[in-house]
Short mmCIF file of C-alpha atoms in Angstrom, two decimals:
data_model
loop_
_atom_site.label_atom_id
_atom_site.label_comp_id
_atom_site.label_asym_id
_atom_site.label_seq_id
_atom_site.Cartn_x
_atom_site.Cartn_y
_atom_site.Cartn_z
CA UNK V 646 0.17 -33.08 36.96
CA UNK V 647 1.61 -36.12 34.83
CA UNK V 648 -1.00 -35.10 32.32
CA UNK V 649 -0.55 -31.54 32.38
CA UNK V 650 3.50 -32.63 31.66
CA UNK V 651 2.86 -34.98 28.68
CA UNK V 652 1.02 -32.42 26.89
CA UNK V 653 4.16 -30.63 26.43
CA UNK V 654 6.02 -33.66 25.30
CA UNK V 655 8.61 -33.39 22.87
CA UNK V 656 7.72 -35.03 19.24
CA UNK V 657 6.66 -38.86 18.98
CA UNK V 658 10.85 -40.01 18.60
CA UNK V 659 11.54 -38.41 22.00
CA UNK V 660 7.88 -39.68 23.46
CA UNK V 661 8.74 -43.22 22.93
CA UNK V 662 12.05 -43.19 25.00
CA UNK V 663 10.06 -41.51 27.48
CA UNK V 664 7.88 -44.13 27.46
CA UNK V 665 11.14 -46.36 28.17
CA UNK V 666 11.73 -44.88 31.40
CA UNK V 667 14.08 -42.05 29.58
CA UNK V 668 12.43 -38.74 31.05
CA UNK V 669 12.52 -36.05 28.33
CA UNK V 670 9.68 -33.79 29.14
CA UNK V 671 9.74 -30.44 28.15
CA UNK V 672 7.89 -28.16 30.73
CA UNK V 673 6.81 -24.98 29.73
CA UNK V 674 8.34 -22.26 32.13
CA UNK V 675 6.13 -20.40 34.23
CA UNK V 676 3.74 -17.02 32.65
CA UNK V 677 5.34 -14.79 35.05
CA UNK V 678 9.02 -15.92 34.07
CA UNK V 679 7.69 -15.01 30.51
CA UNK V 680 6.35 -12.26 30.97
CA UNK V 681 9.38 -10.57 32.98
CA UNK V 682 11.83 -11.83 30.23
CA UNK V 683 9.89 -10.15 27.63
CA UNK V 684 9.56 -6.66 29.69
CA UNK V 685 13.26 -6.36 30.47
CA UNK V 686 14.04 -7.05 26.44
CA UNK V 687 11.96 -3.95 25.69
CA UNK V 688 13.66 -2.09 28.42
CA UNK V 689 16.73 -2.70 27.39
CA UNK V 690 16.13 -2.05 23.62
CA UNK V 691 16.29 1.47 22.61
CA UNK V 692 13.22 3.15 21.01
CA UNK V 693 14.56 2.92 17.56
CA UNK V 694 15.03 -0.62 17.38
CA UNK V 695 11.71 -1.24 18.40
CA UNK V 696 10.26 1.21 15.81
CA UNK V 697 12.09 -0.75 12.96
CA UNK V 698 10.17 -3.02 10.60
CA UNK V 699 12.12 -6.18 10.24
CA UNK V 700 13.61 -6.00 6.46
CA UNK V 701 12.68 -7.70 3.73
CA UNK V 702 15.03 -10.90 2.77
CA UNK V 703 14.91 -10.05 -1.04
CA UNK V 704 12.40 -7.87 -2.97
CA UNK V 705 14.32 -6.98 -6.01
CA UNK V 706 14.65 -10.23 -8.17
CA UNK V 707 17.78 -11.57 -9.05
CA UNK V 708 17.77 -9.98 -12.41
CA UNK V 709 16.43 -7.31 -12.15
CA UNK V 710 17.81 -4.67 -14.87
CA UNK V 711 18.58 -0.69 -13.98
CA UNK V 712 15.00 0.05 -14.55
CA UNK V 713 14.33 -1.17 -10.50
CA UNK V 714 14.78 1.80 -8.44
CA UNK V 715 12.58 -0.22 -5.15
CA UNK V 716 15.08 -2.37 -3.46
CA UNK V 717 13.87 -3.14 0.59
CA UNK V 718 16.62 -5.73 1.18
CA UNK V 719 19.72 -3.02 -0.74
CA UNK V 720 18.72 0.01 1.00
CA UNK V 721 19.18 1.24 4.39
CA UNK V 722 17.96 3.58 6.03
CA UNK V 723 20.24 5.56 7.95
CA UNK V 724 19.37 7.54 11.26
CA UNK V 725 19.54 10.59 10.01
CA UNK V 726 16.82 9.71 7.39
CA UNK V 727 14.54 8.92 10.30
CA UNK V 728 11.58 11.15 10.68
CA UNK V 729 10.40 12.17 14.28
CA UNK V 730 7.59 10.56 15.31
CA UNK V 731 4.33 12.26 16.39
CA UNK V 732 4.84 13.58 20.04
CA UNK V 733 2.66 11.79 22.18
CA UNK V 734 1.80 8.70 19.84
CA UNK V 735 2.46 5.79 22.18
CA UNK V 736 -0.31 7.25 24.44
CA UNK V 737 -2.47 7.98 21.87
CA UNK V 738 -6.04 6.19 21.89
CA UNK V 739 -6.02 4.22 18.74
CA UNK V 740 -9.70 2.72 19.07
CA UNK V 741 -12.06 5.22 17.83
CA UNK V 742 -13.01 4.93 13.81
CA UNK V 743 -12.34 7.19 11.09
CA UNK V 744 -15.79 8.50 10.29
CA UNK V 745 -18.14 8.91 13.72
CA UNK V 746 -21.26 7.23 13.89
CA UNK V 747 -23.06 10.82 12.83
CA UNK V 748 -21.29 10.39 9.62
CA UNK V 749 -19.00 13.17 9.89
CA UNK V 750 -15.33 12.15 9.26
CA UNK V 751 -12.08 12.60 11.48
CA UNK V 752 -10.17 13.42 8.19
CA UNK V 753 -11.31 15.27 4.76
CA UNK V 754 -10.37 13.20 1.86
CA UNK V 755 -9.05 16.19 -0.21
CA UNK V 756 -6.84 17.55 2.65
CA UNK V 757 -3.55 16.37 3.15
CA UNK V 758 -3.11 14.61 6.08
CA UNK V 759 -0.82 11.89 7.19
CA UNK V 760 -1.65 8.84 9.63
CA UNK V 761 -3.35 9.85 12.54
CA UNK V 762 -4.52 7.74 15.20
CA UNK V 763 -8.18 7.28 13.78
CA UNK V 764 -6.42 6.03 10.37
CA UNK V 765 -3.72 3.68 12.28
CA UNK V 766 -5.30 0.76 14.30
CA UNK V 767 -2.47 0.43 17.01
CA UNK V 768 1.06 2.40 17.74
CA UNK V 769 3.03 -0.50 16.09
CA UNK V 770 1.32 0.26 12.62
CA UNK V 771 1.80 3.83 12.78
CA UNK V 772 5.82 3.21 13.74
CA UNK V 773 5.94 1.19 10.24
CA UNK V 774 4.00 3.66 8.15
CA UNK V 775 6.27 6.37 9.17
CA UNK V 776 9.08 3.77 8.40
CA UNK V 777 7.80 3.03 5.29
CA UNK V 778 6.95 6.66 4.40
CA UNK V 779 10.60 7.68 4.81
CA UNK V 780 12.18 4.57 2.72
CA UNK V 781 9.74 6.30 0.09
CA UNK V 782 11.39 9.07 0.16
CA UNK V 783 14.77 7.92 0.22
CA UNK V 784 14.00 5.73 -2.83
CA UNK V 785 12.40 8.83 -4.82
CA UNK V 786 16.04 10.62 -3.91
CA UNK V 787 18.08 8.23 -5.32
CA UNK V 788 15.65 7.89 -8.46
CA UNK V 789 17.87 9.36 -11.27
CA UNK V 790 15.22 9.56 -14.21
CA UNK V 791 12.36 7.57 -13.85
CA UNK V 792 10.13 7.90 -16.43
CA UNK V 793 7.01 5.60 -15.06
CA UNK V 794 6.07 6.18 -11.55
CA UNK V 795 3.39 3.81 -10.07
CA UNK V 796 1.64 5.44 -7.09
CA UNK V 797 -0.99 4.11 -4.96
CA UNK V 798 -1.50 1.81 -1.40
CA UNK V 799 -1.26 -1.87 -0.97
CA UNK V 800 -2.25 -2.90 -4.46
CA UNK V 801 0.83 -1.06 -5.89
CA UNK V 802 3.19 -1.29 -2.97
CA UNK V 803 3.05 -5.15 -3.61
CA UNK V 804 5.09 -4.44 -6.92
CA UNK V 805 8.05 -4.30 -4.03
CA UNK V 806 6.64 -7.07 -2.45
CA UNK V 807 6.13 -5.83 0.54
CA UNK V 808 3.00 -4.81 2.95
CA UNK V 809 4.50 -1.58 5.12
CA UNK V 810 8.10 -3.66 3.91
CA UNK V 811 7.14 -6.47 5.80
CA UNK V 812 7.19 -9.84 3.58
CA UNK V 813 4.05 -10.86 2.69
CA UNK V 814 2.52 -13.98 1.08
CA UNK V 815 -0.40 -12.20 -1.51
CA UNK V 816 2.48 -10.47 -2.83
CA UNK V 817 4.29 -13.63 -3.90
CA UNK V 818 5.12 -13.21 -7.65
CA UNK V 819 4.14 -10.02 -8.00
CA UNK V 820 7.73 -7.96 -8.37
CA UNK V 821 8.31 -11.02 -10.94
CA UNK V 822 5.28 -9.84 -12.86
CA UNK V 823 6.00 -6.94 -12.94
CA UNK V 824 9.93 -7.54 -14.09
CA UNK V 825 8.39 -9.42 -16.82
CA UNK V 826 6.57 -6.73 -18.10
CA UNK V 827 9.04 -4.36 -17.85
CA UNK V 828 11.23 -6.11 -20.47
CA UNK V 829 8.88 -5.81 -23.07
CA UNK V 830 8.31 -2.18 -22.43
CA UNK V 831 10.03 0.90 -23.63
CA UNK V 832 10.37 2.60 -20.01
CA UNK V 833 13.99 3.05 -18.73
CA UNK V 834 13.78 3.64 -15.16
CA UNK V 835 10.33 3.24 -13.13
CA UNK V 836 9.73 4.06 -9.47
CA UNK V 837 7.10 2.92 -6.65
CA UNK V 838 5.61 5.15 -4.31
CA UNK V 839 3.04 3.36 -2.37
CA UNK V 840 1.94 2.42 0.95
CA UNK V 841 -0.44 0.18 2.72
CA UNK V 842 -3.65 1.12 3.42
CA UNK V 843 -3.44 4.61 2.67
CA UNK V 844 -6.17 6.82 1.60
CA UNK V 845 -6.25 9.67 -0.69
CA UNK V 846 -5.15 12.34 2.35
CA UNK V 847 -2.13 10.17 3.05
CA UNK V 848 -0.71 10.20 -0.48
CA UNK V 849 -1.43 14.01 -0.54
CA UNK V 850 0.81 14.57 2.43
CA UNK V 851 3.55 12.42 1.53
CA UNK V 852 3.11 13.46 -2.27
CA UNK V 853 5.65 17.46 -0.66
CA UNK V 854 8.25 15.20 0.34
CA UNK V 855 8.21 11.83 -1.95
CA UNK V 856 8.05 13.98 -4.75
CA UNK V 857 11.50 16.18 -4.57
CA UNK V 858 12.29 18.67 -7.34
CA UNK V 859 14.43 16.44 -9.88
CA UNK V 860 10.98 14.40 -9.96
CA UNK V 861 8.76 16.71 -10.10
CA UNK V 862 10.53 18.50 -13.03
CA UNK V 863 10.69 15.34 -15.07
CA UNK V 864 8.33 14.50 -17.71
CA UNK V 865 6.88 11.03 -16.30
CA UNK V 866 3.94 8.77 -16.80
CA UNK V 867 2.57 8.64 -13.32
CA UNK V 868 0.27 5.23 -12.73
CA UNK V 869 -2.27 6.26 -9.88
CA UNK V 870 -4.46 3.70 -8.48
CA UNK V 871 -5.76 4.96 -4.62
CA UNK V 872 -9.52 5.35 -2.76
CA UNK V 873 -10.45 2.23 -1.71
CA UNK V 874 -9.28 2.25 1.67
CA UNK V 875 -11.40 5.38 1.53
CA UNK V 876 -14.68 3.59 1.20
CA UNK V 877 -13.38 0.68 3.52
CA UNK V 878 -12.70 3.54 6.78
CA UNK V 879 -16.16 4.96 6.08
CA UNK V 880 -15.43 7.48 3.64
CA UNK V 881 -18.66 8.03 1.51
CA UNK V 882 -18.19 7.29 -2.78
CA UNK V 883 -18.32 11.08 -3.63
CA UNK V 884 -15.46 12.43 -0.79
CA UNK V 885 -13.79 9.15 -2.01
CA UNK V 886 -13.84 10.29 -5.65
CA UNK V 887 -13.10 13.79 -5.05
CA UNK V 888 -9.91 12.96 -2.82
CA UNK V 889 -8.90 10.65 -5.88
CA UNK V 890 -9.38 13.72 -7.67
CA UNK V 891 -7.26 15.96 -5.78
CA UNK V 892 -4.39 13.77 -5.72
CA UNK V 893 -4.37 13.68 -9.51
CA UNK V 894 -5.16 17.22 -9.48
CA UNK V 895 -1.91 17.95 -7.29
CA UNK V 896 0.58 15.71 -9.57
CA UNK V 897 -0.78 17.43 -12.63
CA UNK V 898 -0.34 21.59 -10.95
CA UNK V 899 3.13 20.40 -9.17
CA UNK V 900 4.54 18.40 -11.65
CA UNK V 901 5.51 18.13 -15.43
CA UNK V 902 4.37 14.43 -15.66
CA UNK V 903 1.06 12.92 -16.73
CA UNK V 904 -1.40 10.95 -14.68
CA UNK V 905 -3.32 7.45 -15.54
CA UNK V 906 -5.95 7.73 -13.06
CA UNK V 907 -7.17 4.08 -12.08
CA UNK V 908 -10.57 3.32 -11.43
CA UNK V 909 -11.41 1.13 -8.32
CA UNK V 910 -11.12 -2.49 -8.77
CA UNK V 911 -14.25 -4.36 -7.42
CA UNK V 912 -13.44 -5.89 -3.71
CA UNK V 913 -15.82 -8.33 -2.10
CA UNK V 914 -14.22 -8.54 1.66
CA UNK V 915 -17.61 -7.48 2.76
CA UNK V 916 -17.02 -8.74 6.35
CA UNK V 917 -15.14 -5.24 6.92
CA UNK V 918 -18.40 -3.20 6.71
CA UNK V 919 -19.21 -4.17 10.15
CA UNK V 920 -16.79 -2.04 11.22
CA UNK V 921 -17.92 0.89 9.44
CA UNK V 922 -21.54 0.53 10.50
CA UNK V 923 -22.72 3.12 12.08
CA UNK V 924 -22.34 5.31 9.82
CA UNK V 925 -21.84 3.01 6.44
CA UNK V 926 -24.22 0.42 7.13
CA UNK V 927 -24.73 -1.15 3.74
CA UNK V 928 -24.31 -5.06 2.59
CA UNK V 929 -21.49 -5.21 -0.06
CA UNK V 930 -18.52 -2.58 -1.02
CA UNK V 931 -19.75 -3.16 -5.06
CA UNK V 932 -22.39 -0.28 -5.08
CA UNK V 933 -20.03 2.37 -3.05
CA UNK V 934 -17.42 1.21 -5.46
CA UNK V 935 -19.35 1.84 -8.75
CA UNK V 936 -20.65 4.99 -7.53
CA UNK V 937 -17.43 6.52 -6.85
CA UNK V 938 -16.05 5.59 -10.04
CA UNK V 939 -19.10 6.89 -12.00
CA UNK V 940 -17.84 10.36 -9.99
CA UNK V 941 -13.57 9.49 -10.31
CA UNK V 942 -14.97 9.36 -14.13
CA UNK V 943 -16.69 13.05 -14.32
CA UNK V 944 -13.34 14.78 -12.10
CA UNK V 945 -11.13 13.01 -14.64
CA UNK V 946 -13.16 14.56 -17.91
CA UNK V 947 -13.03 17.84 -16.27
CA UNK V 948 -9.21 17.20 -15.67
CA UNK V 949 -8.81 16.31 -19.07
CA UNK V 950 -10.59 19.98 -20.57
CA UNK V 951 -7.83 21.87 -18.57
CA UNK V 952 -4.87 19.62 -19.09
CA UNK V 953 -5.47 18.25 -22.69
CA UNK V 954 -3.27 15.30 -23.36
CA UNK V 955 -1.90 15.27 -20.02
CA UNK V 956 -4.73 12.99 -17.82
CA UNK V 957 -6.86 9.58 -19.08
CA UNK V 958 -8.70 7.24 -17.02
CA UNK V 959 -7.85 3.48 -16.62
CA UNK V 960 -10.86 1.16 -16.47
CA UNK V 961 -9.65 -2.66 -15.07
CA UNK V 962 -12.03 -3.42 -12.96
CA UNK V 963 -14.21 -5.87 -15.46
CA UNK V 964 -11.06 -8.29 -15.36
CA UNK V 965 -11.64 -8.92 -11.88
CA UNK V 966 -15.26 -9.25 -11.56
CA UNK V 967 -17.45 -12.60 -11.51
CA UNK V 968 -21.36 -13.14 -11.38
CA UNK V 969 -20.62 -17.13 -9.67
CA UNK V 970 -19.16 -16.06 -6.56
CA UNK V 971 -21.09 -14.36 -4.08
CA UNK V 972 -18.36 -11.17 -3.24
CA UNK V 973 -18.41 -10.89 -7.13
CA UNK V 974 -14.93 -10.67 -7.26
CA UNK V 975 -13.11 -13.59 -9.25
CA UNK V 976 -11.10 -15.34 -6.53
CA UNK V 977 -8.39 -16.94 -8.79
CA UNK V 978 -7.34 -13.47 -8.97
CA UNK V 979 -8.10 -11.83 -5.74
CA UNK V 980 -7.96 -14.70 -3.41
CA UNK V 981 -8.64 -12.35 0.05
CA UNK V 982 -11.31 -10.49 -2.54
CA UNK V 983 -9.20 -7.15 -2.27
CA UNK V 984 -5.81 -7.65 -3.72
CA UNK V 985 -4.69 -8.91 -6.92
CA UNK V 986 -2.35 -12.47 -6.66
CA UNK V 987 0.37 -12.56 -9.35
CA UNK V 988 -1.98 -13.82 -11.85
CA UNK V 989 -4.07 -10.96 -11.29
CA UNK V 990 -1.23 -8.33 -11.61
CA UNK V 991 0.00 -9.94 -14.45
CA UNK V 992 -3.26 -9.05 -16.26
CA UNK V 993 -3.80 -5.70 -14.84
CA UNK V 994 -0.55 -5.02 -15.85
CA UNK V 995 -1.65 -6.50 -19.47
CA UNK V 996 -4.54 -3.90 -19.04
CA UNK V 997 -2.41 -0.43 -18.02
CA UNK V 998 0.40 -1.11 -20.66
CA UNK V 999 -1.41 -0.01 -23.53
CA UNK V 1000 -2.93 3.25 -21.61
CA UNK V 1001 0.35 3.99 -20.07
CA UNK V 1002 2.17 3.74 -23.62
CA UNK V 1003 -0.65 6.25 -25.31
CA UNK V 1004 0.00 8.22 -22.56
CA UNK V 1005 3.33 8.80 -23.11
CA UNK V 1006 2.83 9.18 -26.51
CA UNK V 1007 1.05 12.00 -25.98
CA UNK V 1008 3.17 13.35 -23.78
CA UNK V 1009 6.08 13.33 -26.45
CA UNK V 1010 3.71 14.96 -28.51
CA UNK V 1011 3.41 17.62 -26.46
CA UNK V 1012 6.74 18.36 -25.66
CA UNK V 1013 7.63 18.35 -29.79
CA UNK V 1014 4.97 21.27 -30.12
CA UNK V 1015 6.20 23.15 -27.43
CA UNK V 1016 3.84 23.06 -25.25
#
């Protein structure tokens, strides 16, 4: 028992008086005291509290000019702006996977769909996506004229620094980066839309309501970078490629802007394809990803025939890539081998500024012909 006490000692200052016949042992209270505590606090909190990611301290930089529309730790969501949740979704089972082990797939990559429980590992997640979704849409309502629009998942939600607007540490630096960048561009207002882990479906559905009519009418540069979550839930390279092709398809029908369509960025977290296999049993993500981009490539070129000037492809991926490290991803850039740091955004960025710019270009272009 005196053992079982000391181990709970207070630090070494507080150890020595104890040692001086000063008692000042901390005990630990019992599991079951714990454990009632904890289930009377969720009692007694209502459901919405519960449901609410905890807010970001500070996203938007101190100086950040006009042109930052994102701003976690300014806005508020009120209750009204709240969406309803899914009925039944707290007794939902969240354990099954995405694709089944016959290789069919619980959703189609060109259909809209939003998070369902074989997309969303656990209630909690699926609380903050919805969360996160409707902060989205708040932020596209109170866009006034954005005229570069950077759509996506995790890669491009970390331009708010934010994961699901939680804080996280891979996204250190990043809104800076992308500040800095922006004050050596021409753009005057830019917008994020992006969420964690989603897949092309995802952006699809939330595309009717996170794109309202003043955006949708204005003549924007949209920067769309999504499909690798595809290929990490099971997804095989050519639904991958032709959800990434929808998507762009959708914002170039429903809208009057143009579309950068990224290519996938290498990733070498190969751990995750255990929990793909069955029915993507394969040893590293790098021949899925090349595959699907050899197919994002073709969709894009047939894009292009029927919306001249309006659609161009954004090839990045070489800056990430190394042939020393065995994930073949360089990991000064992408230290968890699937998201770029702040060094690494910094020259992605360096990358899409010169496509976005032509892209615009010819946008004016075609607005001064009239067509």
């Amino acid at each position: 028992k005196q053992g079982m006490e000391r181990s709970n000692l207070l630090p070494d200052k507080q150890a020595a008086g104890n040692q001086e016949g000063n008692p000042t042992v901390w005990r630990q209270p019992p599991r079951s005291a714990v454990c009632i505590a904890v289930a009377t606090c969720c009692l007694l909190l209502p459901p919405a509290v519960l449901a609410r990611p905890r807010q970001l301290k500070r996203v938007r930089p101190a100086d950040a000019p006009d042109w930052w529309t994102n701003d976690a730790a300014g806005m508020k969501l009120a209750h009204s702006a709240r969406s309803t949740m899914p009925p039944g979704y707290l007794a939902w089972d969240y354990t099954p996977k995405l694709c089944n082990p016959n290789g069919t797939c619980n959703e189609a990559t060109d259909l809209p769909s939003p998070r369902t429980r074989f997309s969303t590992p656990g209630r909690r997640q699926m609380q903050d996506w919805w969360y996160t979704h409707d902060w989205f849409v708040a932020a596209a309502r109170r866009a006034t004229d954005p005229d570069l629009i950077l759509i996506g998942d995790s890669i491009t939600e970390s331009y708010v620094g934010s994961s699901m607007l939680r804080s996280s540490y891979r996204c250190d630096g990043v809104p800076e980066a992308l500040l800095d960048w922006t004050k050596s561009s021409p753009w005057r207002e830019g917008l994020v839309l992006a969420i964690s882990g989603d897949q092309t479906q995802h952006l699809l559905w939330r595309f009717t309501e996170e794109f309202p009519a003043q955006l949708r009418a204005r003549r924007a540069v949209v920067n769309l970078h999504i499909g690798t979550n595809n290929l990490g839930a099971g997804h095989l390279p050519s639904d991958t490629a032709r959800g990434v092709r929808a998507c762009a398809a959708w914002l170039l029908h429903s809208t009057n802007s143009s579309v950068l369509v990224n290519l996938l960025l290498p990733r070498g977290d190969n751990h995750r394809l255990k929990g793909i296999c069955p029915p993507r049993c394969f040893q590293a993500f790098a021949p899925a990803i090349s595959r699907a981009n050899e197919l994002i490539t073709q969709h894009v070129r047939e894009l292009s025939r029927q919306f001249s000037g309006r659609v161009a492809l954004a090839s990045c991926g070489h800056l990430f890539s190394s042939s020393t490290t065995p994930s073949n991803v360089n990991k000064r850039l992408m230290p968890d081998s699937l998201h770029p740091n702040e060094a690494g955004h910094r020259l992605l960025l360096s990358c899409l500024g010169p496509q976005l710019l032509a892209l615009r270009r010819r946008t004016a272009r075609t607005v001064v012909d009239g067509h």
